[in-house]
Short mmCIF file of C-alpha atoms in Angstrom, two decimals:
data_model
loop_
_atom_site.label_atom_id
_atom_site.label_comp_id
_atom_site.label_asym_id
_atom_site.label_seq_id
_atom_site.Cartn_x
_atom_site.Cartn_y
_atom_site.Cartn_z
CA UNK A 257 11.34 5.67 1.90
CA UNK A 258 8.56 8.20 1.55
CA UNK A 259 5.29 7.86 3.50
CA UNK A 260 2.35 9.88 2.22
CA UNK A 261 -1.10 10.34 3.71
CA UNK A 262 -4.26 11.55 2.03
CA UNK A 263 -7.03 13.37 3.81
CA UNK A 264 -10.03 15.57 3.15
CA UNK A 265 -8.96 17.98 5.87
CA UNK A 266 -7.88 21.44 4.82
CA UNK A 267 -5.19 21.29 7.48
CA UNK A 268 -3.03 18.73 5.68
CA UNK A 269 -0.59 21.50 4.82
CA UNK A 270 0.57 21.21 8.43
CA UNK A 271 3.71 19.05 8.44
CA UNK A 272 2.25 15.58 9.09
CA UNK A 273 5.47 13.97 10.28
CA UNK A 274 5.20 15.72 13.64
CA UNK A 275 1.96 13.98 14.53
CA UNK A 276 1.45 10.92 12.35
CA UNK A 277 4.83 9.70 11.14
CA UNK A 278 4.17 10.56 7.50
CA UNK A 279 6.68 12.46 5.38
CA UNK A 280 4.03 14.25 3.33
CA UNK A 281 0.29 14.69 3.13
CA UNK A 282 -2.19 15.87 0.54
CA UNK A 283 -5.83 16.85 0.45
CA UNK A 284 -7.59 14.61 -2.06
CA UNK A 285 -10.34 17.21 -2.53
CA UNK A 286 -8.06 19.99 -3.80
CA UNK A 287 -6.52 18.32 -6.87
CA UNK A 288 -6.54 14.94 -8.64
CA UNK A 289 -5.01 12.25 -6.44
CA UNK A 290 -2.82 10.89 -9.25
CA UNK A 291 -1.27 14.34 -9.79
CA UNK A 292 -0.54 14.77 -6.09
CA UNK A 293 0.96 11.29 -5.78
CA UNK A 294 3.18 11.92 -8.80
CA UNK A 295 4.46 15.10 -7.16
CA UNK A 296 5.02 13.59 -3.72
CA UNK A 297 6.39 10.23 -4.89
CA UNK A 298 7.85 10.82 -8.37
CA UNK A 299 9.56 7.41 -8.39
CA UNK A 300 6.32 5.60 -7.54
CA UNK A 301 5.19 3.73 -4.46
CA UNK A 302 5.96 0.30 -3.05
CA UNK A 303 2.89 -0.13 -0.83
CA UNK A 304 -0.62 1.30 -1.07
CA UNK A 305 -3.25 0.78 1.63
CA UNK A 306 -6.64 1.78 0.25
CA UNK A 307 -10.04 1.72 1.90
CA UNK A 308 -11.63 4.30 -0.39
CA UNK A 309 -11.71 2.75 -3.89
CA UNK A 310 -12.70 4.76 -6.95
CA UNK A 311 -10.29 7.54 -7.91
CA UNK A 312 -8.00 6.75 -4.95
CA UNK A 313 -7.65 3.12 -6.01
CA UNK A 314 -6.99 4.04 -9.62
CA UNK A 315 -4.36 6.62 -8.60
CA UNK A 316 -2.69 4.15 -6.26
CA UNK A 317 -2.51 1.45 -8.91
CA UNK A 318 -1.12 3.97 -11.39
CA UNK A 319 1.67 4.93 -8.98
CA UNK A 320 2.89 1.39 -8.25
CA UNK A 321 6.55 0.52 -8.73
CA UNK A 322 7.77 -2.90 -9.88
CA UNK A 323 6.82 -5.66 -7.42
CA UNK A 324 4.74 -3.27 -5.30
CA UNK A 325 1.90 -4.32 -3.03
CA UNK A 326 -1.62 -2.94 -2.99
CA UNK A 327 -3.77 -3.66 0.06
CA UNK A 328 -7.50 -3.21 -0.46
CA UNK A 329 -9.43 -2.89 2.78
CA UNK A 330 -12.67 -1.34 1.56
CA UNK A 331 -14.33 0.90 -1.01
CA UNK A 332 -15.85 3.67 1.06
CA UNK A 333 -16.37 5.90 -1.97
CA UNK A 334 -18.72 3.36 -3.49
CA UNK A 335 -20.79 2.08 -0.60
CA UNK A 336 -23.72 4.38 -1.40
CA UNK A 337 -22.93 5.32 -4.98
CA UNK A 338 -25.01 3.88 -7.78
CA UNK A 339 -22.43 4.85 -10.40
CA UNK A 340 -19.54 2.62 -9.33
CA UNK A 341 -16.20 3.96 -10.49
CA UNK A 342 -13.75 1.12 -10.97
CA UNK A 343 -10.07 1.37 -11.73
CA UNK A 344 -9.48 1.58 -15.46
CA UNK A 345 -5.82 0.68 -15.11
CA UNK A 346 -5.73 -2.84 -13.70
CA UNK A 347 -3.29 -3.67 -16.50
CA UNK A 348 -0.71 -1.69 -14.52
CA UNK A 349 -0.64 -4.54 -11.98
CA UNK A 350 0.65 -6.82 -14.76
CA UNK A 351 3.16 -4.31 -16.10
CA UNK A 352 4.64 -3.74 -12.65
CA UNK A 353 4.19 -7.38 -11.59
CA UNK A 354 2.55 -6.05 -8.46
CA UNK A 355 0.20 -7.84 -6.10
CA UNK A 356 -3.19 -6.85 -4.82
CA UNK A 357 -4.53 -8.30 -1.59
CA UNK A 358 -8.05 -7.70 -0.35
CA UNK A 359 -9.15 -8.48 3.17
CA UNK A 360 -12.08 -8.09 5.50
CA UNK A 361 -11.48 -7.63 9.20
CA UNK A 362 -14.39 -9.99 9.90
CA UNK A 363 -12.31 -12.86 8.49
CA UNK A 364 -9.52 -12.19 10.99
CA UNK A 365 -11.49 -12.28 14.23
CA UNK A 366 -9.39 -15.16 15.53
CA UNK A 367 -6.47 -12.70 15.67
CA UNK A 368 -8.38 -10.10 17.70
CA UNK A 369 -6.91 -10.87 21.13
CA UNK A 370 -3.37 -11.01 19.76
CA UNK A 371 -3.90 -7.72 17.92
CA UNK A 372 -5.28 -5.96 21.00
CA UNK A 373 -2.34 -7.18 23.08
CA UNK A 374 0.32 -6.22 20.52
CA UNK A 375 -1.28 -2.95 19.38
CA UNK A 376 -1.76 -1.79 22.97
CA UNK A 377 1.96 -2.26 23.52
CA UNK A 378 2.84 -0.40 20.32
CA UNK A 379 0.55 2.49 21.29
CA UNK A 380 2.07 2.62 24.79
CA UNK A 381 5.63 2.76 23.40
CA UNK A 382 4.70 5.26 20.67
CA UNK A 383 5.45 2.93 17.75
CA UNK A 384 1.80 2.96 16.65
CA UNK A 385 0.03 6.30 16.70
CA UNK A 386 -3.63 7.00 16.24
CA UNK A 387 -5.75 10.11 16.00
CA UNK A 388 -9.34 10.66 16.88
CA UNK A 389 -11.89 13.42 17.11
CA UNK A 390 -14.00 13.24 20.24
CA UNK A 391 -17.45 14.78 20.55
CA UNK A 392 -19.33 14.79 23.83
CA UNK A 393 -22.84 13.54 24.58
CA UNK A 394 -25.46 11.28 23.12
CA UNK A 395 -27.43 14.28 21.84
CA UNK A 396 -24.49 15.26 19.61
CA UNK A 397 -24.26 11.89 17.89
CA UNK A 398 -26.13 12.93 14.75
CA UNK A 399 -24.04 16.10 14.35
CA UNK A 400 -20.87 14.06 14.87
CA UNK A 401 -21.98 11.63 12.15
CA UNK A 402 -22.65 14.47 9.72
CA UNK A 403 -19.30 16.08 10.56
CA UNK A 404 -17.58 12.75 9.86
CA UNK A 405 -19.35 12.46 6.52
CA UNK A 406 -18.12 15.97 5.63
CA UNK A 407 -14.56 14.97 6.52
CA UNK A 408 -14.33 17.29 9.51
CA UNK A 409 -12.79 14.65 11.78
CA UNK A 410 -9.19 13.65 12.24
CA UNK A 411 -8.87 9.87 12.48
CA UNK A 412 -11.79 8.13 14.12
CA UNK A 413 -14.87 10.10 15.07
CA UNK A 414 -15.78 9.12 18.63
CA UNK A 415 -18.83 10.20 20.60
CA UNK A 416 -18.37 9.92 24.34
CA UNK A 417 -21.66 9.28 26.10
#
């Protein structure tokens, strides 16, 4: 199994497995995503989790193996874009007999307490890892937001007030 992570950070050349559990990482701003996926996972992928849409979604669909799963959790790249870029390769889902599942966290609120309980345990035992960038102070909130929009954060951008 090969686990790959994409990021806009220039530091993705650092071996990601030491901090995030991924086998490989790539910077989606340095080369086409499809090319990087083909290099890192030449036999294709079994699971894609996408919350970006656009080029990332198209590349993920194009890399699917037979009976793969594609989880769509958002389309960040298109929230403020008037020229919506949709995947031009949806036919690949039929060819690979793969499934796509879309979800919204707001539909799963009844699972919130269970998730918090289970995820807290996983974080405590190190099974689930998370990363965050923390900025200090209410006055720095705007700068933190702009830094997040430029991709300067690792994981969640948090402002501690």
